[in-house]
Short mmCIF file of C-alpha atoms in Angstrom, two decimals:
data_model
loop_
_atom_site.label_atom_id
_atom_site.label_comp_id
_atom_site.label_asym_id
_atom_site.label_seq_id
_atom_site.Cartn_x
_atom_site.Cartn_y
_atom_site.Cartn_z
CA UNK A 98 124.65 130.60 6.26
CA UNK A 99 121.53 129.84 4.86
CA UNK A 100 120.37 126.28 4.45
CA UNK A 101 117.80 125.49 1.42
CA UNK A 102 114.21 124.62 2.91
CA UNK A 103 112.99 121.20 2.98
CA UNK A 104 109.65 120.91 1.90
CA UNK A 105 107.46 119.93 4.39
CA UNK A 106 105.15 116.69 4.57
CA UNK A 107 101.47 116.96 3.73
CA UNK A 108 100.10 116.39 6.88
CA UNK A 109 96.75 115.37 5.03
CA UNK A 110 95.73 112.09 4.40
CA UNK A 111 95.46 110.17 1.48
CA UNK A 112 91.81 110.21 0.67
CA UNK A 113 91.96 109.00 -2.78
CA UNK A 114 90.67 105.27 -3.47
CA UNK A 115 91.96 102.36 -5.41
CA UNK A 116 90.07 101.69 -8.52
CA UNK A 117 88.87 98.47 -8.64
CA UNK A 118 88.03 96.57 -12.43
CA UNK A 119 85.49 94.37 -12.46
CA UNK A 120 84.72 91.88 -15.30
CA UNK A 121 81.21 91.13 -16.39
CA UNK A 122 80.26 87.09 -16.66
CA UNK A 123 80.59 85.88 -20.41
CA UNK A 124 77.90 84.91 -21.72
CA UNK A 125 77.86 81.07 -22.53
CA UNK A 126 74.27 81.32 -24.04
CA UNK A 127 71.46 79.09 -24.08
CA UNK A 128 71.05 75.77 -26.69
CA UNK A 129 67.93 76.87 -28.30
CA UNK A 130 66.47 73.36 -27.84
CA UNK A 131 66.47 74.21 -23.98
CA UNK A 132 64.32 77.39 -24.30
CA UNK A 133 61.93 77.26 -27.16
CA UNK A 134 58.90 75.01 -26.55
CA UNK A 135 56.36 74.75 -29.49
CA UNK A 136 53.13 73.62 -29.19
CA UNK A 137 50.52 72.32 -31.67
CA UNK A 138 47.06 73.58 -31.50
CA UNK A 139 43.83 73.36 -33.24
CA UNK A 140 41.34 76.24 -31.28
CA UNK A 141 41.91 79.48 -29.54
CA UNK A 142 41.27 77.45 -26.51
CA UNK A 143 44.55 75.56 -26.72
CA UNK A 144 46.69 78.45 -27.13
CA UNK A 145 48.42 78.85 -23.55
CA UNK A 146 47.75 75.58 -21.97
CA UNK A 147 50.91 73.32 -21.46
CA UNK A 148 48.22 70.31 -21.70
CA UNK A 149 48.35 71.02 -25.63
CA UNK A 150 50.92 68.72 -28.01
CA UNK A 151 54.58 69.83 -27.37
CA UNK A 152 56.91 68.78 -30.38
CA UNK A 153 60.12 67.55 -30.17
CA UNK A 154 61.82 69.02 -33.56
CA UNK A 155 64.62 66.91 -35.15
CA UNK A 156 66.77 69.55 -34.79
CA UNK A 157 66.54 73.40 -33.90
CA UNK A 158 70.59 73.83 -34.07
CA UNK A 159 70.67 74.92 -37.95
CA UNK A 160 68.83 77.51 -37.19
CA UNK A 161 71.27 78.98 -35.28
CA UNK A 162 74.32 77.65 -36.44
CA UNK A 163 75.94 81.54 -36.52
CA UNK A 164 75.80 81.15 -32.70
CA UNK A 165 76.58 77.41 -32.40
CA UNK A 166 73.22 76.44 -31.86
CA UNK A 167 73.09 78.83 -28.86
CA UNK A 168 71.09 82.25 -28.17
CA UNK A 169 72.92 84.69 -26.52
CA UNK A 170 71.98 88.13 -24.56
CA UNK A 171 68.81 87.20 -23.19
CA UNK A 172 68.68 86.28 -19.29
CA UNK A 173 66.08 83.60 -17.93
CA UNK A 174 64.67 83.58 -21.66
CA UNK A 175 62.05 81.17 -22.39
CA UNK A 176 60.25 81.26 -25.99
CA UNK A 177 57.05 79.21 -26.49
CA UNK A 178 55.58 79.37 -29.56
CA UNK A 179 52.05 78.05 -30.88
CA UNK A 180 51.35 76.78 -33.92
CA UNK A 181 47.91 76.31 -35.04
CA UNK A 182 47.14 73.04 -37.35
CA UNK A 183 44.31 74.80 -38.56
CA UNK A 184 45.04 78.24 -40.00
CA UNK A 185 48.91 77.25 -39.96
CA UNK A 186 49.84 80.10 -38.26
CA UNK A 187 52.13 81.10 -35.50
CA UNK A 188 52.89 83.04 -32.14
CA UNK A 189 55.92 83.08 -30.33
CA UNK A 190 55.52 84.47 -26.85
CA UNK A 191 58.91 85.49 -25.84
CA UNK A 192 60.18 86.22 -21.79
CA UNK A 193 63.49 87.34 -20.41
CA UNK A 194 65.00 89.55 -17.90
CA UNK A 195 67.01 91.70 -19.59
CA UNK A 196 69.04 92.20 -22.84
CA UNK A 197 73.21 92.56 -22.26
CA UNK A 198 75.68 91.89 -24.77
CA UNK A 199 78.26 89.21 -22.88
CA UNK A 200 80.97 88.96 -25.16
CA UNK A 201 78.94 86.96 -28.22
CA UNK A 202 76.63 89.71 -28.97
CA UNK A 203 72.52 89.46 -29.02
CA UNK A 204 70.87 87.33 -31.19
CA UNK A 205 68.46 88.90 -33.04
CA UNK A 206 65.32 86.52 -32.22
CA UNK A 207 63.03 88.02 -34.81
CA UNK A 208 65.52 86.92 -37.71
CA UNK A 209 66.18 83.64 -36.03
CA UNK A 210 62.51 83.08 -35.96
CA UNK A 211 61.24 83.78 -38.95
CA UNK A 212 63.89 81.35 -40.24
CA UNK A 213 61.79 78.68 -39.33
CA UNK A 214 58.28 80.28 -39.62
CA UNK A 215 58.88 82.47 -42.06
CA UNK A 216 55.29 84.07 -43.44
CA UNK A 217 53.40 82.09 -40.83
CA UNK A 218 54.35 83.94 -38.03
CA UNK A 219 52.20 86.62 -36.79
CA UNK A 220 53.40 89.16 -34.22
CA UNK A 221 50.41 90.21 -32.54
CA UNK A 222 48.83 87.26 -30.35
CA UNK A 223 45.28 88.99 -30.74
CA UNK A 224 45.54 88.91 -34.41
CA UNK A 225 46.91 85.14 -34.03
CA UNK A 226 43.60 83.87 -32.33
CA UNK A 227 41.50 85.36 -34.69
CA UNK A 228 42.75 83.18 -37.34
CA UNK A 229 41.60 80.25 -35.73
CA UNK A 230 38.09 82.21 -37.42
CA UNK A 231 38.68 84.03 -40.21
CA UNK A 232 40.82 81.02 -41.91
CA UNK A 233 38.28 78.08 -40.16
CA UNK A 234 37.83 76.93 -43.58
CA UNK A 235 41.52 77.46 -44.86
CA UNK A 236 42.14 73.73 -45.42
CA UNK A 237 39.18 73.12 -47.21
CA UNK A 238 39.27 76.58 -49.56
CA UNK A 239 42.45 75.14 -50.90
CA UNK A 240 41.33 71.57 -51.71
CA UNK A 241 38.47 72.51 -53.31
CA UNK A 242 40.74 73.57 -56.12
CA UNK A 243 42.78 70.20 -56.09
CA UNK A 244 41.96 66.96 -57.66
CA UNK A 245 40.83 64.36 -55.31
CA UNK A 246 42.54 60.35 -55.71
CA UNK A 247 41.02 57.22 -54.37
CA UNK A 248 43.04 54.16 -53.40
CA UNK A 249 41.91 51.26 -55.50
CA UNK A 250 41.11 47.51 -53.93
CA UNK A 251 42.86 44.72 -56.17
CA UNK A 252 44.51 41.14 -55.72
CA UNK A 253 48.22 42.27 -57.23
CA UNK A 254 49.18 44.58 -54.23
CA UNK A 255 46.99 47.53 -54.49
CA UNK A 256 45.35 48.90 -51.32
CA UNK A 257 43.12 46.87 -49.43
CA UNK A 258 41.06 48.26 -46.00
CA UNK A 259 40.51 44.82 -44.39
CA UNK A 260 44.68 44.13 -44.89
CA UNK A 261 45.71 47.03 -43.01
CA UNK A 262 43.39 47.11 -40.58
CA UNK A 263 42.99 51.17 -40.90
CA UNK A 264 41.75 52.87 -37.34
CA UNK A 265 40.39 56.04 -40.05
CA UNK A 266 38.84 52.87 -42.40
CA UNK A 267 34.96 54.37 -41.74
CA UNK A 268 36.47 57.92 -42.08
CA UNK A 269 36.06 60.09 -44.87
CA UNK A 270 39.43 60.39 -45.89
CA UNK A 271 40.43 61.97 -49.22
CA UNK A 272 44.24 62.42 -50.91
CA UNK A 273 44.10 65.16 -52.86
CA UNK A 274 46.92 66.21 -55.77
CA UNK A 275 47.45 69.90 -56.20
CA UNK A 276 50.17 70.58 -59.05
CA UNK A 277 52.57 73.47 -58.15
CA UNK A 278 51.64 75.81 -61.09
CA UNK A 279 48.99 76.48 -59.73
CA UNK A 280 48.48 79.18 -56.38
CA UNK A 281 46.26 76.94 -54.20
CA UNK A 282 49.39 74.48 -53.62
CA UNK A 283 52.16 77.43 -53.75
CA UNK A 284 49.59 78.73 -51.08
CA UNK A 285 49.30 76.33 -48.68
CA UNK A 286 52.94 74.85 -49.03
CA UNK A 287 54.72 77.89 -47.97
CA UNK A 288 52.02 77.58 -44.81
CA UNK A 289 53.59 73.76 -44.24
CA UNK A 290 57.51 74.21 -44.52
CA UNK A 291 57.79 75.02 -40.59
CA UNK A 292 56.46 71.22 -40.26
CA UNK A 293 58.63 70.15 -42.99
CA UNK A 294 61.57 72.22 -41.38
CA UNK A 295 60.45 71.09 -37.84
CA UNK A 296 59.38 67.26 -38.04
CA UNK A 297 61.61 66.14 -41.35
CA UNK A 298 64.75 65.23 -40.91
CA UNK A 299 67.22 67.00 -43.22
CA UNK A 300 64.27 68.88 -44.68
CA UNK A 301 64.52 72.06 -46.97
CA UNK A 302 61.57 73.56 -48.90
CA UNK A 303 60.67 72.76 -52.20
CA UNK A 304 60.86 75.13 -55.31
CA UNK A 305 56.98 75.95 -55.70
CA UNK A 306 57.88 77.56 -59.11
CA UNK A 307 58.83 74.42 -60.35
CA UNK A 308 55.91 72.71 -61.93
CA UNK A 309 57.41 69.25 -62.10
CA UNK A 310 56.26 69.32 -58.33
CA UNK A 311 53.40 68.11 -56.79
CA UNK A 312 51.73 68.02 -53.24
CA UNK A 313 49.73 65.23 -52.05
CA UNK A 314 47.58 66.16 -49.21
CA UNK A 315 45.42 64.10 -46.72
CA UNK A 316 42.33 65.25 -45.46
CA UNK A 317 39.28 64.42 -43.26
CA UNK A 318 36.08 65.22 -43.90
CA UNK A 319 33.80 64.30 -41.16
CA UNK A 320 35.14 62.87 -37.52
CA UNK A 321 32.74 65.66 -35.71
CA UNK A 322 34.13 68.30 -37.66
CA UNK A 323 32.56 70.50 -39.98
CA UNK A 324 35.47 71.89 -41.91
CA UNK A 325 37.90 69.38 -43.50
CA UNK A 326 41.03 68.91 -41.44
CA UNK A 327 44.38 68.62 -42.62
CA UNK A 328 45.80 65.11 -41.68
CA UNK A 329 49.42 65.28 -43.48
CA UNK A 330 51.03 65.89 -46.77
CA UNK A 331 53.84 64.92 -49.11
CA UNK A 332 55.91 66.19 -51.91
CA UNK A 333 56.65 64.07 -54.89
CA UNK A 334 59.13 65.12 -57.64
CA UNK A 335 58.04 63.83 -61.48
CA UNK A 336 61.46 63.40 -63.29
CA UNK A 337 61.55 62.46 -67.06
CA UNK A 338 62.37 59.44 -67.94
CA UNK A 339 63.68 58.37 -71.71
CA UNK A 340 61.77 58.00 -73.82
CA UNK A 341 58.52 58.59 -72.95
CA UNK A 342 58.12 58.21 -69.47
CA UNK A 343 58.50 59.20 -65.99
CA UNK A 344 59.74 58.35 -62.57
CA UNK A 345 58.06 59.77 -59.59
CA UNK A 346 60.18 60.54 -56.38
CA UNK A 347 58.73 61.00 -53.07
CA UNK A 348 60.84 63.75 -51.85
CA UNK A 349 58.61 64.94 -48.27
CA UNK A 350 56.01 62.73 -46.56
CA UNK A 351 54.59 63.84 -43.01
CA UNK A 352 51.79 62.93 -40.89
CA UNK A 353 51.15 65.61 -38.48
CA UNK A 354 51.93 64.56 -34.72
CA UNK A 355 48.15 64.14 -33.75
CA UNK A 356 47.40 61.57 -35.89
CA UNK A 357 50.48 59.25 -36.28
CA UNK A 358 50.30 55.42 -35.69
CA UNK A 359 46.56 55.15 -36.56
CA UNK A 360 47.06 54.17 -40.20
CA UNK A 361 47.04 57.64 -42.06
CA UNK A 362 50.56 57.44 -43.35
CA UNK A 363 49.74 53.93 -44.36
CA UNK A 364 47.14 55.33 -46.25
CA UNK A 365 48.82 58.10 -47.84
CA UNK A 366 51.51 55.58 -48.99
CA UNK A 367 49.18 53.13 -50.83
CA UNK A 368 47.24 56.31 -52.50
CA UNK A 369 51.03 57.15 -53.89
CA UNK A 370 51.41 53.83 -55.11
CA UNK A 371 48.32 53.80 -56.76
CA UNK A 372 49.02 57.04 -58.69
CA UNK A 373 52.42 55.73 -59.82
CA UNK A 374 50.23 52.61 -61.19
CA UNK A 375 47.54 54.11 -62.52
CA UNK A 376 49.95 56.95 -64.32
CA UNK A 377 52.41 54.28 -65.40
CA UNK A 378 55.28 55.50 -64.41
CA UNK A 379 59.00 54.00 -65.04
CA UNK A 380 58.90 53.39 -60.96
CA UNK A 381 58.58 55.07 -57.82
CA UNK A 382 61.40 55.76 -56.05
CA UNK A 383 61.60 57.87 -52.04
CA UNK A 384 64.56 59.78 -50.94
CA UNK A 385 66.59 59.29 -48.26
CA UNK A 386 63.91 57.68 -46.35
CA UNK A 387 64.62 57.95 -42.31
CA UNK A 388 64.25 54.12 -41.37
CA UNK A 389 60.82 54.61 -40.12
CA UNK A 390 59.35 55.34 -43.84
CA UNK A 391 61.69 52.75 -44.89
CA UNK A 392 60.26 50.03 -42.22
CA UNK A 393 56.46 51.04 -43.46
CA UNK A 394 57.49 51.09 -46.89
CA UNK A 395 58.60 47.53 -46.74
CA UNK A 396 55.96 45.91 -45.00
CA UNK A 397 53.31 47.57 -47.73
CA UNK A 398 55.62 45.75 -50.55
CA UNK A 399 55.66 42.83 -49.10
CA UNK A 400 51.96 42.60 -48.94
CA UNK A 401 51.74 43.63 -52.25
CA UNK A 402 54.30 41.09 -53.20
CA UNK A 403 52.29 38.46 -51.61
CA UNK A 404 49.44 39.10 -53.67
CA UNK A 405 51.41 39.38 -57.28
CA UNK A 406 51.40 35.82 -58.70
CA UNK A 407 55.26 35.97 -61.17
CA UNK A 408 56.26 36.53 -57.33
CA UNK A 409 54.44 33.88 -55.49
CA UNK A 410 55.81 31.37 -57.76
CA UNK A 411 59.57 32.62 -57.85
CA UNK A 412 59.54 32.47 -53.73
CA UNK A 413 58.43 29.03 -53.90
CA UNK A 414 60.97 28.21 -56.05
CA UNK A 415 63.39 29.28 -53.80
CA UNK A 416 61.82 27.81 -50.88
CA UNK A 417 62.22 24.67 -52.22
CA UNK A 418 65.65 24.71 -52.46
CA UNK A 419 65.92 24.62 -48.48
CA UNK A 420 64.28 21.63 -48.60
CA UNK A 421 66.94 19.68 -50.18
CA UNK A 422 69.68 19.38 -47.48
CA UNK A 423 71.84 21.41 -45.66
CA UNK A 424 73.12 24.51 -47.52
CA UNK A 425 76.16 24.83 -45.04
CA UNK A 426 77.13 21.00 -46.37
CA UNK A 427 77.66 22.05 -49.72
CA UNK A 428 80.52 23.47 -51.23
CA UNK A 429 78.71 26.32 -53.45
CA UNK A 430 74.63 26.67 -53.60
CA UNK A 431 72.66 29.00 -55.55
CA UNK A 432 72.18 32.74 -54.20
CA UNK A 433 68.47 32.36 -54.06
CA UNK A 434 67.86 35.43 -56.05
CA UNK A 435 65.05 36.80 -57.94
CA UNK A 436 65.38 36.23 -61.58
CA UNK A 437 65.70 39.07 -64.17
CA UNK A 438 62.11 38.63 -65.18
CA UNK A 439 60.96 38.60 -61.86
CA UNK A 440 62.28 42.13 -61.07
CA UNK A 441 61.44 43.36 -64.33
CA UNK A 442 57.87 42.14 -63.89
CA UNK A 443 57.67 43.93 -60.48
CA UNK A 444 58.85 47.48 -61.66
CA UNK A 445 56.42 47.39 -64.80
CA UNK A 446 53.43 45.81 -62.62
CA UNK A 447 54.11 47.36 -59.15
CA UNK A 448 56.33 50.06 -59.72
CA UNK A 449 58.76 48.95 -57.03
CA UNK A 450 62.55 49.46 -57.80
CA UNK A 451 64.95 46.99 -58.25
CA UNK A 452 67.05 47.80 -54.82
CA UNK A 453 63.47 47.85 -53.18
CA UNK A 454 62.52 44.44 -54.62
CA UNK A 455 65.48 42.99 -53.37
CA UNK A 456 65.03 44.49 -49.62
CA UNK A 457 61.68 42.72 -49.63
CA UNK A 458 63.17 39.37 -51.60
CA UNK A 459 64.20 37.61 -48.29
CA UNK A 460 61.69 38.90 -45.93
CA UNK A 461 59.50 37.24 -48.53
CA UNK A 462 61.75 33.92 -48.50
CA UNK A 463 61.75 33.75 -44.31
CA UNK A 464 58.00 34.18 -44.38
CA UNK A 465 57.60 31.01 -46.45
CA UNK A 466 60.40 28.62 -44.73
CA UNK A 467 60.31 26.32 -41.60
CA UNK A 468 62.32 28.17 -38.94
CA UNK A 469 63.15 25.39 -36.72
CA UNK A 470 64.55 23.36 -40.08
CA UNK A 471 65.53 26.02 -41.98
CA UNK A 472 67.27 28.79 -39.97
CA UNK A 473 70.68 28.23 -40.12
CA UNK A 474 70.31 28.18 -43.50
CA UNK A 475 68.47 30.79 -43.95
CA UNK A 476 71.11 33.06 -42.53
CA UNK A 477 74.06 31.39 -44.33
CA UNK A 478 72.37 32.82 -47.46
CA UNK A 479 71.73 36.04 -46.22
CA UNK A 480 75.83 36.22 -45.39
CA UNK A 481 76.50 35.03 -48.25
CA UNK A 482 74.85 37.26 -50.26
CA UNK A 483 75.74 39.99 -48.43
CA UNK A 484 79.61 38.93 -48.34
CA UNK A 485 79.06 39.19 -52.61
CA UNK A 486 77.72 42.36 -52.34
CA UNK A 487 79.30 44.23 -49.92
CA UNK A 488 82.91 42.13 -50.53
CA UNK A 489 82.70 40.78 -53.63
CA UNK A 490 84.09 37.38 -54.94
CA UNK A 491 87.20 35.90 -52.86
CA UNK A 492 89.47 36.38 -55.63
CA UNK A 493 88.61 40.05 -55.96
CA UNK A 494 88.33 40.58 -52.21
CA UNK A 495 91.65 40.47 -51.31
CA UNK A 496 92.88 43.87 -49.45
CA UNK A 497 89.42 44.93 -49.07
CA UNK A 498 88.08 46.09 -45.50
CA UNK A 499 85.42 47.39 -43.88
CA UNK A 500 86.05 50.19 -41.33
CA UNK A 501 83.35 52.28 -39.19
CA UNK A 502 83.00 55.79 -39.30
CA UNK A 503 81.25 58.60 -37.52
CA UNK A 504 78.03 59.92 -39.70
CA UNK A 505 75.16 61.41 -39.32
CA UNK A 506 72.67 58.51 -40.36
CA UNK A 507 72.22 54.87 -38.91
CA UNK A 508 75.53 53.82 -37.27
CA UNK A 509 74.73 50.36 -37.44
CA UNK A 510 74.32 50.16 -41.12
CA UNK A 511 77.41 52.71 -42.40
CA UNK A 512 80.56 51.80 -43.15
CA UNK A 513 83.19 52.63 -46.09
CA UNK A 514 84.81 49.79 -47.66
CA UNK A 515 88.46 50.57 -49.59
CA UNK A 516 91.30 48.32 -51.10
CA UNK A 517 94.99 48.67 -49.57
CA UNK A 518 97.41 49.17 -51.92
CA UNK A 519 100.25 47.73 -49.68
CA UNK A 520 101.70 44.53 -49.56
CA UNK A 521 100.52 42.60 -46.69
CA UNK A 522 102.58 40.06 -44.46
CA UNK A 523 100.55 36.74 -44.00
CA UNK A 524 99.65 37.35 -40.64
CA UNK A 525 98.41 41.35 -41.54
CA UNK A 526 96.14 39.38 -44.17
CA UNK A 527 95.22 36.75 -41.52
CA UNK A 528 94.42 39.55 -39.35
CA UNK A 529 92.83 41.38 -41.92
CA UNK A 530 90.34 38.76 -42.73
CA UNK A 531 89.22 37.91 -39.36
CA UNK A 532 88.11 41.56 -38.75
CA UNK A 533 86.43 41.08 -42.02
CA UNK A 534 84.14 37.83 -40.83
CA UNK A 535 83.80 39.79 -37.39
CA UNK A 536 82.32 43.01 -39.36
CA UNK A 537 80.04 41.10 -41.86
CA UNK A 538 78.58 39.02 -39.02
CA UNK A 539 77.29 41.92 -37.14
CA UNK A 540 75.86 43.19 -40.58
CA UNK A 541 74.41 40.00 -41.56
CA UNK A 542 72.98 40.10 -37.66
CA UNK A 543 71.79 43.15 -37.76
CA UNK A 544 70.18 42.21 -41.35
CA UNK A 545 68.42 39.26 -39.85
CA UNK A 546 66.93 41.02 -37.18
CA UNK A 547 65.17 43.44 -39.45
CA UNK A 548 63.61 40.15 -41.21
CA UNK A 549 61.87 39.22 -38.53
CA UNK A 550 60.77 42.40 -36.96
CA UNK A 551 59.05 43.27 -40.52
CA UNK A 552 58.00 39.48 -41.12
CA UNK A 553 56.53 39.87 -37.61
CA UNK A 554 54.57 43.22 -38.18
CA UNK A 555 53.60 41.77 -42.01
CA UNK A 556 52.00 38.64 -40.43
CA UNK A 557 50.44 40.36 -37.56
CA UNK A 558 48.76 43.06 -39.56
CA UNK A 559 50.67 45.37 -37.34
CA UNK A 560 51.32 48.15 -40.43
CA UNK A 561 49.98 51.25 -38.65
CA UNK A 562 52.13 50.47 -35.65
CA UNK A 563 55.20 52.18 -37.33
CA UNK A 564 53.76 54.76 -38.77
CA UNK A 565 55.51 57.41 -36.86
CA UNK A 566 57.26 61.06 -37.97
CA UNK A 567 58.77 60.29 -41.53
#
């Protein structure tokens, strides 16, 4: 009987291999801020050296905000770019190891670049350093077609040399206005938005086809050079104002990195206020200044307040009344406020807003009073005008709080205030107002300490000190 054959094993070996997978590492990416360097130069020479100025930009994030302020595909990369303050030009030398795609794609640096340098940007470094020749004269070219302003010397606030102590007061320096309908400003803007976008915080460029712009720049003439140099710059809006008149707004104001906290933006400043004077504007007004413009801008108005007599004799007047006992011994006393004529007198004379008059008001007061009598005083006024207008009147102020919240300005001075619509328990409203007191305290604290830190700068002539990126 025949049996069905078994097939047979296969006396071979198994030669075949197990496939192994492997994964490739995900790209995280690199923060831009931790591989673009840019540098600030003013010759050919400079270009390449890491001895020349490296800026720290307020914030290089927006610029990539697609990739979460990252750059991704580019191993060991390292961008430095150079940015000459003379033909206002750029280069970006770019290094990396390779190009891979690690899960987030490649950024497309070119793009991300010209972003922020737009027109500027040149992509051949040979062609780069010969603008540091053919546009020598660049700077001067476009002033020529500008009209030049003067500060003015005068006893009611105006700008005064010997007051502000000016490192550049033997310089030849010149502001010079160039309107933007015509090319010479639309020109040489578009060649100063990186340094807007760069060094201004929460910067975007202006529309140059609007004429109701205008660009203020500061130059210097001599100081061993024989081309005019570019110092800084700033933009000013002209709004109308009814009927008849207008209200300039300083929208951009930047003194480039090299020549900050000598006394240029000072300068500038005072030149602005004397074109808002001289023009007769409704007032002059700055936007969203960072607290360093805001710090300089105050000390210049208090000097100028100093020297405007309707003010001299309202802060005596108020003065006085620390001299005649204890405020914190009396049941109500006066808010030791300006009076209506007083700030209307200062916006027609001195063009300073209301909301900037009062800023200055008690800087002005605390320059005038004893301190060792005074003080406590002194403060109790400042709380209690700030408990008015941050609170309001005790009868209105029920249910109203203060609370803290996360922004993107100064900490220390934001906070939103709202009304609860419930009805509080004794001891919620007993709780309620002792966070209250706790709040305004470290307001009226932090309000007294910025007082004296002007008051001490005013008195000590030390203006230029804070004039730093604004």
């Amino acid at each position: 009987m025949g049996q069905k054959q078994q097939p047979s094993a296969d006396p071979r070996p198994d030669n075949k291999k197990k496939r192994r997978v492997a994964f490739s590492n995900i790209d995280t990416g690199i923060p831009a801020k931790d591989c673009i360097k840019i540098y600030l130069v003013s010759t050919k020479e400079e270009v390449g050296s890491t001895d020349s100025l490296c800026i720290d930009p307020v914030d290089l994030i927006s610029f990539f905000e697609d990739e979460d302020g990252k750059i991704y595909g580019y191993p060991g990369l390292k961008i430095t770019v150079w940015f000459s303050i003379a033909s206002f030009h750029a280069y970006a030398d770019i290094v990396f190891e390779s190009t891979s795609d690690g899960g987030k794609g490649i950024t497309d640096l070119k793009s991300a670049l010209q972003n922020i340098f737009a027109e500027t940007l040149v992509d051949n470094k040979d062609d780069f350093l010969q603008t540091f020749s053919k546009d020598v004269n660049f700077i001067g070219s476009v002033v020529a077609d500008g009209e030049v302003l003067h500060p003015k010397a005068s006893s009611n606030g105006q700008f005064n040399e010997a007051k502000f102590h000016l490192q550049a007061a033997n310089s030849d320096l010149e502001v010079i206005r160039l309107p933007m309908d015509k090319m010479a400003g639309r020109n040489l803007y578009s060649r100063l938005v990186p340094l807007a976008l760069l060094l201004i915080d929460g910067s975007s460029p202006i529309d140059v086809t609007d004429p109701r712009w205008e660009l203020y720049v500061l130059s210097q003439k001599n100081n061993g050079q024989t081309h005019p140099r570019l110092l800084g710059f700033a933009a000013l809006y002209r709004f109308y104002h009814y009927p008849d008149s207008s209200r300039l707004r300083l929208s951009q104001m930047l003194i480039l990195p090299p020549y900050q906290c000598k006394g240029f933006g000072c300068f500038l400043l005072e030149v602005l206020n004397n074109v808002a004077i001289s023009e007769n504007v409704y007032d002059f007004t700055i936007e969203e200044p960072i607290s360093k413009l805001q710090q300089l801008r105050t000390c210049i108005d208090v000097k100028r307040l100093q020297g405007f007599s309707p003010i001299e004799e309202a802060v005596c007047s108020a003065i006085s009344q620390f001299k005649l006992g204890k405020l914190s011994k009396k049941i109500s006393f006066p808010p030791l406020l300006p009076s209506p004529e007083a700030i209307e007198a200062v916006r027609k004379r001195l063009k300073i807003t209301k909301e900037q008059f009062l800023h200055c008001w008690e800087i002005l007061i605390y320059l005038g009073i004893e301190h060792d009598k005074h003080m406590e005083d002194f403060i109790l006024a400042v709380s209690s005008r700030m408990r008015d207008d941050l609170i309001g009147e005790t009868t209105d102020a029920e249910g109203k709080q203060l609370v803290d919240v996360p922004t993107d300005y100064d900490q220390e001075m934001s906070f939103v205030m709202f009304r609860s619509t419930n009805n509080a328990t004794g001891v919620e409203m007993e709780e309620s107002r002792a966070n209250q007191a706790e709040q305004l305290k470290k307001l009226v604290d932090d309000r007294v300490k910025e007082i004296k830190l002007i008051a001490q700068k005013v008195s000590s002539d030390q203006i230029r000190s804070i004039s730093k990126p604004i």
